[in-house]
PDB file of C-alpha atoms and ligand atoms in Angstrom:
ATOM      1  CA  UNK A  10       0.000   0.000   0.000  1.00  0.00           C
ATOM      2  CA  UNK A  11       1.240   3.603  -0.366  1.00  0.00           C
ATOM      3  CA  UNK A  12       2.043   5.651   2.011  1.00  0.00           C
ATOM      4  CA  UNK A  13      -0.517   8.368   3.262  1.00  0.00           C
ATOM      5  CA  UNK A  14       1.021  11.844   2.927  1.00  0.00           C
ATOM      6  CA  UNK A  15       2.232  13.000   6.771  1.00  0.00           C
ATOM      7  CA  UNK A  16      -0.333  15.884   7.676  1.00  0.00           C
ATOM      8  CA  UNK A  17       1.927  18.611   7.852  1.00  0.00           C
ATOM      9  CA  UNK A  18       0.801  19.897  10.807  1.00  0.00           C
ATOM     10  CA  UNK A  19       0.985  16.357  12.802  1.00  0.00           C
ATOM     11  CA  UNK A  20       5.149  16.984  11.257  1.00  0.00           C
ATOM     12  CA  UNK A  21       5.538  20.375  12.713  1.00  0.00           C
ATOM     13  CA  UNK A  22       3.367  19.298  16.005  1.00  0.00           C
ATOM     14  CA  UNK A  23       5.811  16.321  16.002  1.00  0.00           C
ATOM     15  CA  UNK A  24       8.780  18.577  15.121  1.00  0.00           C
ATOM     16  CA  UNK A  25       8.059  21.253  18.130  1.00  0.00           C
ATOM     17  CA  UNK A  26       7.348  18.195  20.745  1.00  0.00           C
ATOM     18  CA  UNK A  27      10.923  17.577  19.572  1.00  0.00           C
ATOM     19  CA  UNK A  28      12.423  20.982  20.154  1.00  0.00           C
ATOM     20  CA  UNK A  29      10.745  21.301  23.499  1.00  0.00           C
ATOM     21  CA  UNK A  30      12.387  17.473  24.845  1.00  0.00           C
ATOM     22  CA  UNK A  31      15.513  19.016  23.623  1.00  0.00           C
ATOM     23  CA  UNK A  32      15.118  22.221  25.604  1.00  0.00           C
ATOM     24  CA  UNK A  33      14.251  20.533  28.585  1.00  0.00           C
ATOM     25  CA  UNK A  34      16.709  17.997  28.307  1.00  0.00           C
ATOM     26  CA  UNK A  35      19.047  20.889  28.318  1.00  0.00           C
ATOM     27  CA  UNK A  36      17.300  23.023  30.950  1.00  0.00           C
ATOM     28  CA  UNK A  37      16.409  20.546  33.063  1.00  0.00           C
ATOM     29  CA  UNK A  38      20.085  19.795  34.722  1.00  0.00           C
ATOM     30  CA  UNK A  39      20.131  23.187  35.663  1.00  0.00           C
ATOM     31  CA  UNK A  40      17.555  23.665  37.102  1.00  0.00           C
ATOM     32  CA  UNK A  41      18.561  20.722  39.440  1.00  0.00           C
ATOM     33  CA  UNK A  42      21.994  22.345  39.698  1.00  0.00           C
ATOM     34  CA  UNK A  43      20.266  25.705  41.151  1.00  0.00           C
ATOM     35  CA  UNK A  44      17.548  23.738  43.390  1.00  0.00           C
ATOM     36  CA  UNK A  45      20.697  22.201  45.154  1.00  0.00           C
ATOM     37  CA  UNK A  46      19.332  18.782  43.740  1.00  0.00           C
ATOM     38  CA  UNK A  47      22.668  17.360  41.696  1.00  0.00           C
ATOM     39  CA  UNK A  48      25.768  18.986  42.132  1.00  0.00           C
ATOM     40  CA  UNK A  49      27.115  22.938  40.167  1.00  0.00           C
ATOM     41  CA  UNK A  50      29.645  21.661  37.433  1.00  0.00           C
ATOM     42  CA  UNK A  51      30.825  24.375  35.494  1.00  0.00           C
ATOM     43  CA  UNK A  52      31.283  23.062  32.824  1.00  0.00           C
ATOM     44  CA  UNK A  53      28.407  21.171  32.207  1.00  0.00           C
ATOM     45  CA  UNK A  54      26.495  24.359  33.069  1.00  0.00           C
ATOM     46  CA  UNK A  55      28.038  26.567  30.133  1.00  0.00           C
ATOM     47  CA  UNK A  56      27.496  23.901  28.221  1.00  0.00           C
ATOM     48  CA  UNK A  57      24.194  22.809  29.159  1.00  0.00           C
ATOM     49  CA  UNK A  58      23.127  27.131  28.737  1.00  0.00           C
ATOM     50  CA  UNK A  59      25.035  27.175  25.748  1.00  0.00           C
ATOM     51  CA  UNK A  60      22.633  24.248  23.749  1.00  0.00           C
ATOM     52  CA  UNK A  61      19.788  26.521  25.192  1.00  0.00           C
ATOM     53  CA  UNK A  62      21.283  29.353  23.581  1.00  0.00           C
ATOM     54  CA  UNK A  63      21.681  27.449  20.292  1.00  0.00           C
ATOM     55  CA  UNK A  64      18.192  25.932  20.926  1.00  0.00           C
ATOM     56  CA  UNK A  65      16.115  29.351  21.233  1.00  0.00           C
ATOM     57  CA  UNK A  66      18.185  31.033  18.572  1.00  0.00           C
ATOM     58  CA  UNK A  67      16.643  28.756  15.775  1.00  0.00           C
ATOM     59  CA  UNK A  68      13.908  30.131  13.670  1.00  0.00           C
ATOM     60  CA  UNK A  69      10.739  28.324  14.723  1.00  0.00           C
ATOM     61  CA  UNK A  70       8.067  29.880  12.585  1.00  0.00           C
ATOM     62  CA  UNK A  71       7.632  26.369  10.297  1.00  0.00           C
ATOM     63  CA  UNK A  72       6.396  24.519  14.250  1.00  0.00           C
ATOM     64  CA  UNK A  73       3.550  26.490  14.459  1.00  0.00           C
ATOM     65  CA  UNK A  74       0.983  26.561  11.544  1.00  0.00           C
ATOM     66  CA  UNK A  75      -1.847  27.681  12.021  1.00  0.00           C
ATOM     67  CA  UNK A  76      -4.378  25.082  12.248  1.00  0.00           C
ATOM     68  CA  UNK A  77      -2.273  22.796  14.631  1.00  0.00           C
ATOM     69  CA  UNK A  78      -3.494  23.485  18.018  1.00  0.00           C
ATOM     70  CA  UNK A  79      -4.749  20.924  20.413  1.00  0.00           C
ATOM     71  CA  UNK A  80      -8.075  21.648  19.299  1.00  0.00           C
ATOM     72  CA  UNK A  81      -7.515  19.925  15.933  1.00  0.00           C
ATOM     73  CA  UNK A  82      -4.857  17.539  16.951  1.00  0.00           C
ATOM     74  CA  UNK A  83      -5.351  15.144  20.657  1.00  0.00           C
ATOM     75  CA  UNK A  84      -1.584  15.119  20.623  1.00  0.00           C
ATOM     76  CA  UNK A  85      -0.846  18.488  21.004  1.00  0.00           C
ATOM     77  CA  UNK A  86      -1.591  20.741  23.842  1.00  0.00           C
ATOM     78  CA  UNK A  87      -1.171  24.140  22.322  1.00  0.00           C
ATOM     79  CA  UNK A  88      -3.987  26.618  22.566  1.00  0.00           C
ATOM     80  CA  UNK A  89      -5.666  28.460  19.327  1.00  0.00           C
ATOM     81  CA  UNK A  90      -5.103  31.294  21.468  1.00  0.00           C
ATOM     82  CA  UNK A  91      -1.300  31.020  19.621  1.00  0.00           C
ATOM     83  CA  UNK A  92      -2.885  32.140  16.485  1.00  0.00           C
ATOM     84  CA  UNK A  93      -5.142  34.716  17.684  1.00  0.00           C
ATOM     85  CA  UNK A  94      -4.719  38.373  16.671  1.00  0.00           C
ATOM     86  CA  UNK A  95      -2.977  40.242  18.854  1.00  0.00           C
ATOM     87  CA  UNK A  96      -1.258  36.992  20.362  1.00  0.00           C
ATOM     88  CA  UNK A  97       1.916  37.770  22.215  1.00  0.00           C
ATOM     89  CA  UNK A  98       3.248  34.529  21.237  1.00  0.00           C
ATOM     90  CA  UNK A  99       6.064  35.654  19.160  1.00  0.00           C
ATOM     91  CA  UNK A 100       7.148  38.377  22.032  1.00  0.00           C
ATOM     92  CA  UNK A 101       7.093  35.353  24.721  1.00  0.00           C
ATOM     93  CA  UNK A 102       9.382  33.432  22.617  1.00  0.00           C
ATOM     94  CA  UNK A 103      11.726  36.569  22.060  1.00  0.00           C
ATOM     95  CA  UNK A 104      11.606  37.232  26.320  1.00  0.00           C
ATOM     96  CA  UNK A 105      12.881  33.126  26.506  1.00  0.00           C
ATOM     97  CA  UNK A 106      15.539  34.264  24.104  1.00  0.00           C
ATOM     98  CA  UNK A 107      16.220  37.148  26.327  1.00  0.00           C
ATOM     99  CA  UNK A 108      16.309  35.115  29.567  1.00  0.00           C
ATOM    100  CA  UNK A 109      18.530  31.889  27.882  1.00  0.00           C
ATOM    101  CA  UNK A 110      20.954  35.021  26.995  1.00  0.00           C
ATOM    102  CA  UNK A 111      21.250  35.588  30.513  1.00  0.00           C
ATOM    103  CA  UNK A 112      21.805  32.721  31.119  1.00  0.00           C
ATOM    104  CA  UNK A 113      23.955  31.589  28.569  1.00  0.00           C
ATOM    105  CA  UNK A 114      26.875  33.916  29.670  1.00  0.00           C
ATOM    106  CA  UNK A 115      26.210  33.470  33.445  1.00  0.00           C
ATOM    107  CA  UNK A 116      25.874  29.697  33.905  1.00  0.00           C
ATOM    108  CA  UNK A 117      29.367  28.534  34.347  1.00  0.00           C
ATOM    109  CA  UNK A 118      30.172  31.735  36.854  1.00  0.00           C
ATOM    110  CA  UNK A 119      29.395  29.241  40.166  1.00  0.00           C
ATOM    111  CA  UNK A 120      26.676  28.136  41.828  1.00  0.00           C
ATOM    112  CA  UNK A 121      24.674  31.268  43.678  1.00  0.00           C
ATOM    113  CA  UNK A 122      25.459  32.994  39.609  1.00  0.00           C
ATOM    114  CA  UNK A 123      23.820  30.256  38.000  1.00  0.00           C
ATOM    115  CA  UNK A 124      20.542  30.573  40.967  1.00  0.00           C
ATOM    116  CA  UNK A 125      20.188  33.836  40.005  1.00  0.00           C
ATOM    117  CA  UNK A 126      19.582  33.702  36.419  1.00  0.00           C
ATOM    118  CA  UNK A 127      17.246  30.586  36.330  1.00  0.00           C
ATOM    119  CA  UNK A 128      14.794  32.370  37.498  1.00  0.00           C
ATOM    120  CA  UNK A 129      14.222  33.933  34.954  1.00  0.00           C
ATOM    121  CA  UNK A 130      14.058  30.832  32.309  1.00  0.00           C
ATOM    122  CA  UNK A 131      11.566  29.193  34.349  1.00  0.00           C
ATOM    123  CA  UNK A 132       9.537  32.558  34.166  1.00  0.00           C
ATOM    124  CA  UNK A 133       9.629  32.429  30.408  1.00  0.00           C
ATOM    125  CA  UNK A 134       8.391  28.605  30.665  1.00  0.00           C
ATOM    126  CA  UNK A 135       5.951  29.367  33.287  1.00  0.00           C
ATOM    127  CA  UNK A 136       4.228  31.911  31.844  1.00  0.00           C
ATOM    128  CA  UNK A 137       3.974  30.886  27.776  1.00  0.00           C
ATOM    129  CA  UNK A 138       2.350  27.427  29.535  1.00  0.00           C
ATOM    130  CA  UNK A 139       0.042  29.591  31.499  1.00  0.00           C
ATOM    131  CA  UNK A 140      -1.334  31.283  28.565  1.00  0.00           C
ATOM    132  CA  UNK A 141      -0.941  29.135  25.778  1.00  0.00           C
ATOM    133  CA  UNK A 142      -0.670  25.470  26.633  1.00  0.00           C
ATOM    134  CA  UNK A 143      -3.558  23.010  27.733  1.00  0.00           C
ATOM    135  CA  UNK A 144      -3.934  22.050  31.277  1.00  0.00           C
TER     136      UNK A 144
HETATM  137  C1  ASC B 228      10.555  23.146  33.993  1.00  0.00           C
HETATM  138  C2  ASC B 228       9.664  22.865  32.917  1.00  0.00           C
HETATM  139  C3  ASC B 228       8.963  23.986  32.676  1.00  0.00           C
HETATM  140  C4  ASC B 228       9.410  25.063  33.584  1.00  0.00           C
HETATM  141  C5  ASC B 228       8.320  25.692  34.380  1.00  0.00           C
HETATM  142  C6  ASC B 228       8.892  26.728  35.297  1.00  0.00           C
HETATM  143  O1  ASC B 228      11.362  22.377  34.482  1.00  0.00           O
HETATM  144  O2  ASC B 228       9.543  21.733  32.242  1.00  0.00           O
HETATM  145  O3  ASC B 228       8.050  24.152  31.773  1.00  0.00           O
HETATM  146  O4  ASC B 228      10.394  24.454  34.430  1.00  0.00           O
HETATM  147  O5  ASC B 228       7.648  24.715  35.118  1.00  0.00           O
HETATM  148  O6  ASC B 228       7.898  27.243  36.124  1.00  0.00           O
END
C-alpha cells in the first residue's frame, strides 16, 4: 500500500514536541543544579546554557501553523489562542531568548550565579504554559 502523505501539521506538532524534549533535556540539569538537587559543574552548566542558547536562537516559525493546536490535533496541547490576533506569542518566545541570553553567559560563573539567572528561564516557561498550553 502507499504511504498516506504526513499531515503537515501532525510533522511540525511532532517537530516542536521535539524541540521542546531538547530544551528541557538541556534546561532541566540546571535547574537541578540551582535547586541544590545534583551537584554545580561548570562546565556542564556553560554547556548545558550554551545548547539553550543554540536551541532558542533557531527560527521556529515552520512549528507552528496555524491550524495545529490541540483543538484539531489530541496530541498536542497548544492553545488556538497562539494564532489569535494580537497573540503575544512571538514576544514570549523573544523574552525566553532574552532570559537563555542571561543565562547563557552566566551559567558557568558558580553556583549562587547560575541561581540567580534561572529564574528567569523558568519565568519564560511558566508563563507561555500559562497562557498558551492546555492544562
Ligand atoms: C521546567 C519545565 C517547565 C518550567 C516551568 C517553570 O522544568 O519543564 O516548563 O520548568 O515549570 O515554572
Amino acid at each position: 500500500l502507499p504511504a498516506l502523505a504526513a499531515d503537515p501539521n501532525e510533522v511540525a506538532i511532532g517537530a516542536r514536541q521535539g524541540y521542546m524534549k531538547m530544551v528541557v533535556f538541556n534546561a532541566k540539569p540546571l535547574f537541578g543544579m540551582a535547586k541544590g538537587k545534583i551537584d554545580y559543574d561548570a562546565e556542564l552548566a556553560s554547556s548545558l546554557a550554551d545548547n539553550l542558547l543554540q536551541l532558542s536562537q533557531m527560527n521556529t516559525v515552520r512549528m507552528w501553523p496555524k491550524g495545529s493546536d490541540g483543538d484539531e490535533y489530541l496530541e498536542s496541547n497548544a492553545l488556538p489562542e497562539i494564532w489569535a490576533d494580537g497573540s503575544d506569542f512571538s514576544n514570549r518566545e523573544q523574552t525566553f531568548r532574552d532570559a537563555v541570553a542571561e543565562l547563557a553567559s552566566a551559567a558557568g560563573d558558580g553556583q549562587s550565579t547560575l541561581r540567580g539567572k534561572v529564574g528567569g528561564l523558568g519565568k519564560s516557561c511558566k508563563a507561555c504554559h500559562d497562557d498558551f498550553r492546555a492544562e
